[in-house]
Amino acid sequence: MESRVALLCRRYDRIEAALQELAATAAGGGTVAATAASVARPVAVGHDARDTPEVTALRHWCRDHQMATVRFKWVPSDYYTHPLAWRRDVLRAPSMYHICKTIVLENTHCAHEDCQVRENARFYMVVFQYAERFDAERLTAAVRRLNPGIGKKQFNFRVADPQRALELTGFSHGAVVALGTRTPIPVILSDKVAQLAPAYFWMGGGHVDCKLRVDVDEYVRVMEPLVAPVTVPMDPEALEALCDP
């Protein structure tokens, strides 16, 4: 009986010592706390039988970058033949302003041939709402503000050649998404998208019939886009035609 009591006492002493050591480590911001904080929860990105290699790779990219709010949705193949209000309903978006497009622009007068200098890259991906009109002059002004001392003649933004855009992004026309691109390309996010409420938006999902939804905060955290005014309100007639042609 005494030997059993002694054994239990020794076990208790070891447990108490271990707890004291653990408490001291946590209080000092030691390795236990740091290790626990560094272990990220796995992100579920889902799978669909219709996924192409591009969509599958995009899902994995989102998983690897801990994009927990990302959702993929396959839409009917006649999606783009329908008005914007119909697309809103298919995506169950809060409004038509939550549906965005991505275009690849090239500054044909840029002194650089690549995108290494984020503030003055040759190529940019621009994310803005379908229900707004893209304004190249506003975009040029936004990029110029990042480059004081560089003359206006050094900026001439044009829609990139489709083949060049495909080489850079890995996505074909109508499937471009402003993340997970083959070549890192800086992103310019419309300030109107950044101000959305609820704070998420839809854009392309790697295939013309696949769309991707992501929270604004998470997108900004991962992609670190330049947020700038790059659109103007669409004319009422044009907006009406887009929403209900």
Short mmCIF file of C-alpha atoms in Angstrom, two decimals:
data_model
loop_
_atom_site.label_atom_id
_atom_site.label_comp_id
_atom_site.label_asym_id
_atom_site.label_seq_id
_atom_site.Cartn_x
_atom_site.Cartn_y
_atom_site.Cartn_z
CA MET A 1 0.00 0.00 0.00
CA GLU A 2 2.80 2.40 0.94
CA SER A 3 4.63 1.68 -2.32
CA ARG A 4 1.51 2.53 -4.33
CA VAL A 5 1.09 5.79 -2.45
CA ALA A 6 4.73 6.67 -3.06
CA LEU A 7 4.33 5.90 -6.76
CA LEU A 8 1.27 8.13 -7.01
CA CYS A 9 3.09 10.93 -5.21
CA ARG A 10 6.00 10.76 -7.64
CA ARG A 11 3.59 10.86 -10.60
CA TYR A 12 1.81 13.84 -9.09
CA ASP A 13 5.14 15.65 -8.62
CA ARG A 14 6.09 15.04 -12.25
CA ILE A 15 2.72 16.29 -13.49
CA GLU A 16 2.92 19.40 -11.33
CA ALA A 17 6.46 20.14 -12.52
CA ALA A 18 5.39 19.75 -16.15
CA LEU A 19 2.43 22.09 -15.65
CA GLN A 20 4.65 24.71 -14.04
CA GLU A 21 7.12 24.49 -16.93
CA LEU A 22 4.30 24.82 -19.46
CA ALA A 23 2.87 27.85 -17.66
CA ALA A 24 6.28 29.52 -17.54
CA THR A 25 6.85 28.91 -21.24
CA ALA A 26 3.45 30.30 -22.22
CA ALA A 27 3.89 33.37 -20.01
CA GLY A 28 7.22 34.11 -21.64
CA GLY A 29 5.85 33.77 -25.16
CA GLY A 30 7.93 30.63 -25.66
CA THR A 31 7.92 27.85 -28.17
CA VAL A 32 4.73 26.12 -27.02
CA ALA A 33 2.57 29.21 -27.57
CA ALA A 34 4.36 30.06 -30.80
CA THR A 35 4.00 26.54 -32.14
CA ALA A 36 0.29 26.42 -31.34
CA ALA A 37 -0.26 29.76 -33.06
CA SER A 38 1.70 28.72 -36.12
CA VAL A 39 -0.33 25.58 -36.78
CA ALA A 40 -2.95 26.69 -39.30
CA ARG A 41 -6.25 24.92 -39.59
CA PRO A 42 -6.69 23.12 -42.92
CA VAL A 43 -8.91 24.98 -45.39
CA ALA A 44 -11.57 23.00 -47.25
CA VAL A 45 -11.79 24.14 -50.87
CA GLY A 46 -14.21 21.50 -52.09
CA HIS A 47 -14.32 19.59 -55.35
CA ASP A 48 -16.72 19.26 -58.26
CA ALA A 49 -16.83 16.59 -60.94
CA ARG A 50 -16.80 19.36 -63.56
CA ASP A 51 -13.51 20.83 -62.31
CA THR A 52 -10.91 21.30 -65.02
CA PRO A 53 -7.17 21.11 -64.23
CA GLU A 54 -7.15 24.92 -64.04
CA VAL A 55 -9.99 25.04 -61.51
CA THR A 56 -8.46 22.23 -59.46
CA ALA A 57 -5.12 24.06 -59.37
CA LEU A 58 -6.94 27.23 -58.32
CA ARG A 59 -8.69 25.42 -55.47
CA HIS A 60 -5.33 24.12 -54.26
CA TRP A 61 -3.81 27.60 -54.50
CA CYS A 62 -6.58 29.00 -52.31
CA ARG A 63 -6.09 26.17 -49.82
CA ASP A 64 -2.34 26.74 -49.68
CA HIS A 65 -2.92 30.44 -49.02
CA GLN A 66 -5.44 29.77 -46.24
CA MET A 67 -8.34 31.43 -48.06
CA ALA A 68 -11.12 30.06 -45.89
CA THR A 69 -13.90 32.26 -47.31
CA VAL A 70 -13.46 31.20 -50.94
CA ARG A 71 -16.40 29.43 -52.58
CA PHE A 72 -16.57 28.03 -56.12
CA LYS A 73 -19.79 27.73 -58.12
CA TRP A 74 -20.35 26.23 -61.55
CA VAL A 75 -22.98 28.08 -63.58
CA PRO A 76 -24.99 27.18 -66.71
CA SER A 77 -23.06 27.38 -69.97
CA ASP A 78 -25.40 30.12 -71.24
CA TYR A 79 -24.57 32.31 -68.22
CA TYR A 80 -23.27 35.25 -70.26
CA THR A 81 -26.32 35.33 -72.53
CA HIS A 82 -28.49 36.35 -69.57
CA PRO A 83 -28.87 39.82 -68.02
CA LEU A 84 -26.92 40.82 -64.95
CA ALA A 85 -29.97 40.51 -62.70
CA TRP A 86 -30.32 36.85 -63.72
CA ARG A 87 -26.64 36.21 -62.98
CA ARG A 88 -27.08 37.86 -59.58
CA ASP A 89 -29.88 35.43 -58.78
CA VAL A 90 -27.93 32.38 -59.98
CA LEU A 91 -24.98 33.35 -57.77
CA ARG A 92 -27.32 34.40 -54.93
CA ALA A 93 -25.38 37.63 -54.71
CA PRO A 94 -26.76 40.46 -52.54
CA SER A 95 -26.73 42.86 -55.50
CA MET A 96 -25.53 43.24 -59.06
CA TYR A 97 -22.64 45.30 -57.71
CA HIS A 98 -21.24 42.18 -56.04
CA ILE A 99 -20.45 40.64 -59.45
CA CYS A 100 -17.04 41.65 -60.77
CA LYS A 101 -14.84 41.16 -63.78
CA THR A 102 -11.06 41.05 -64.16
CA ILE A 103 -9.15 42.52 -67.07
CA VAL A 104 -5.43 42.39 -67.83
CA LEU A 105 -3.93 45.72 -68.85
CA GLU A 106 -0.54 46.51 -70.34
CA ASN A 107 1.28 49.81 -70.00
CA THR A 108 2.80 49.86 -73.47
CA HIS A 109 5.02 52.82 -72.55
CA CYS A 110 6.37 51.24 -69.37
CA ALA A 111 10.14 51.28 -68.91
CA HIS A 112 9.95 47.74 -67.50
CA GLU A 113 9.21 44.54 -69.38
CA ASP A 114 7.84 42.65 -66.38
CA CYS A 115 5.93 43.11 -63.11
CA GLN A 116 8.83 43.18 -60.66
CA VAL A 117 8.15 46.81 -59.71
CA ARG A 118 4.65 46.67 -58.27
CA GLU A 119 4.11 50.43 -58.37
CA ASN A 120 5.15 50.69 -62.02
CA ALA A 121 4.53 47.29 -63.59
CA ARG A 122 4.07 46.62 -67.26
CA PHE A 123 0.97 44.52 -66.58
CA TYR A 124 -1.84 44.89 -64.06
CA MET A 125 -4.97 42.92 -63.31
CA VAL A 126 -7.90 45.22 -62.59
CA VAL A 127 -10.95 44.02 -60.65
CA PHE A 128 -14.11 46.10 -60.90
CA GLN A 129 -17.89 45.73 -60.97
CA TYR A 130 -19.89 44.87 -64.07
CA ALA A 131 -22.38 47.56 -63.07
CA GLU A 132 -19.68 50.26 -63.18
CA ARG A 133 -17.82 51.63 -66.21
CA PHE A 134 -14.05 51.22 -66.26
CA ASP A 135 -12.21 54.53 -66.66
CA ALA A 136 -8.67 54.25 -68.02
CA GLU A 137 -7.89 57.87 -67.15
CA ARG A 138 -8.70 57.30 -63.48
CA LEU A 139 -6.53 54.19 -63.45
CA THR A 140 -3.66 56.07 -65.10
CA ALA A 141 -3.97 58.84 -62.51
CA ALA A 142 -3.89 56.27 -59.69
CA VAL A 143 -0.72 54.63 -60.99
CA ARG A 144 0.93 57.99 -61.66
CA ARG A 145 0.39 58.95 -58.03
CA LEU A 146 2.57 55.98 -57.12
CA ASN A 147 5.33 57.25 -59.40
CA PRO A 148 6.07 60.91 -58.67
CA GLY A 149 8.59 62.34 -61.07
CA ILE A 150 7.66 60.06 -63.97
CA GLY A 151 6.04 61.91 -66.85
CA LYS A 152 2.56 61.28 -68.19
CA LYS A 153 3.97 60.00 -71.49
CA GLN A 154 5.33 56.94 -69.68
CA PHE A 155 1.80 55.64 -69.11
CA ASN A 156 -0.38 54.21 -71.86
CA PHE A 157 -2.69 51.47 -70.62
CA ARG A 158 -4.33 49.12 -73.10
CA VAL A 159 -6.09 45.78 -72.79
CA ALA A 160 -3.35 43.18 -73.05
CA ASP A 161 -3.12 40.93 -76.09
CA PRO A 162 -5.29 37.84 -75.35
CA GLN A 163 -2.45 35.42 -76.03
CA ARG A 164 -0.08 37.37 -73.79
CA ALA A 165 -2.74 37.52 -71.07
CA LEU A 166 -3.18 33.74 -71.31
CA GLU A 167 0.58 33.21 -71.00
CA LEU A 168 0.75 35.42 -67.91
CA THR A 169 -2.36 34.25 -66.09
CA GLY A 170 -2.90 30.69 -67.28
CA PHE A 171 -6.59 31.53 -67.74
CA SER A 172 -8.44 31.95 -71.02
CA HIS A 173 -10.77 34.82 -71.90
CA GLY A 174 -13.86 34.81 -69.69
CA ALA A 175 -12.14 32.65 -67.07
CA VAL A 176 -9.58 35.12 -65.72
CA VAL A 177 -9.39 35.37 -61.94
CA ALA A 178 -7.19 37.83 -60.07
CA LEU A 179 -5.35 35.28 -57.95
CA GLY A 180 -3.39 32.09 -58.48
CA THR A 181 -1.98 33.29 -61.80
CA ARG A 182 0.88 31.56 -63.59
CA THR A 183 3.01 34.71 -63.25
CA PRO A 184 2.58 37.03 -60.26
CA ILE A 185 0.82 40.16 -61.53
CA PRO A 186 -0.04 43.14 -59.31
CA VAL A 187 -3.75 43.73 -58.79
CA ILE A 188 -5.65 46.99 -58.76
CA LEU A 189 -8.93 46.60 -56.89
CA SER A 190 -11.67 49.14 -57.46
CA ASP A 191 -12.38 51.17 -54.34
CA LYS A 192 -16.08 50.49 -54.95
CA VAL A 193 -15.45 46.75 -54.52
CA ALA A 194 -13.49 47.40 -51.33
CA GLN A 195 -16.52 49.25 -49.93
CA LEU A 196 -19.11 46.55 -50.65
CA ALA A 197 -21.60 45.50 -47.97
CA PRO A 198 -21.86 42.62 -47.34
CA ALA A 199 -18.10 42.61 -47.85
CA TYR A 200 -17.57 39.91 -50.44
CA PHE A 201 -17.65 39.67 -54.22
CA TRP A 202 -17.85 37.23 -57.12
CA MET A 203 -15.40 37.00 -60.02
CA GLY A 204 -14.16 34.43 -62.54
CA GLY A 205 -13.13 31.03 -61.23
CA GLY A 206 -10.60 29.63 -63.70
CA HIS A 207 -13.16 28.45 -66.27
CA VAL A 208 -15.75 30.42 -68.20
CA ASP A 209 -18.52 28.48 -66.43
CA CYS A 210 -17.01 28.59 -62.94
CA LYS A 211 -17.21 31.55 -60.56
CA LEU A 212 -15.38 32.30 -57.33
CA ARG A 213 -16.59 34.18 -54.26
CA VAL A 214 -14.26 35.66 -51.64
CA ASP A 215 -14.48 38.04 -48.70
CA VAL A 216 -12.98 41.46 -49.37
CA ASP A 217 -10.82 41.43 -46.22
CA GLU A 218 -9.36 38.03 -47.02
CA TYR A 219 -8.69 38.97 -50.62
CA VAL A 220 -6.88 42.13 -49.54
CA ARG A 221 -4.86 40.19 -46.95
CA VAL A 222 -3.66 37.58 -49.43
CA MET A 223 -3.29 39.58 -52.65
CA GLU A 224 -2.33 42.99 -51.20
CA PRO A 225 -3.93 44.84 -54.12
CA LEU A 226 -3.62 48.52 -54.86
CA VAL A 227 -7.06 49.91 -53.98
CA ALA A 228 -7.95 52.87 -56.18
CA PRO A 229 -10.85 54.63 -57.94
CA VAL A 230 -10.86 53.14 -61.44
CA THR A 231 -14.53 53.33 -62.43
CA VAL A 232 -17.34 55.81 -62.93
CA PRO A 233 -21.11 55.22 -62.68
CA MET A 234 -22.59 53.63 -65.76
CA ASP A 235 -25.09 55.62 -67.79
CA PRO A 236 -28.67 54.75 -66.74
CA GLU A 237 -29.53 53.52 -70.23
CA ALA A 238 -26.44 51.32 -70.42
CA LEU A 239 -27.05 49.95 -66.94
CA GLU A 240 -30.66 49.17 -67.77
CA ALA A 241 -29.60 47.35 -70.94
CA LEU A 242 -27.03 45.33 -68.98
CA CYS A 243 -29.48 44.41 -66.25
CA ASP A 244 -32.50 43.66 -68.41
CA PRO A 245 -31.77 43.81 -72.16
#
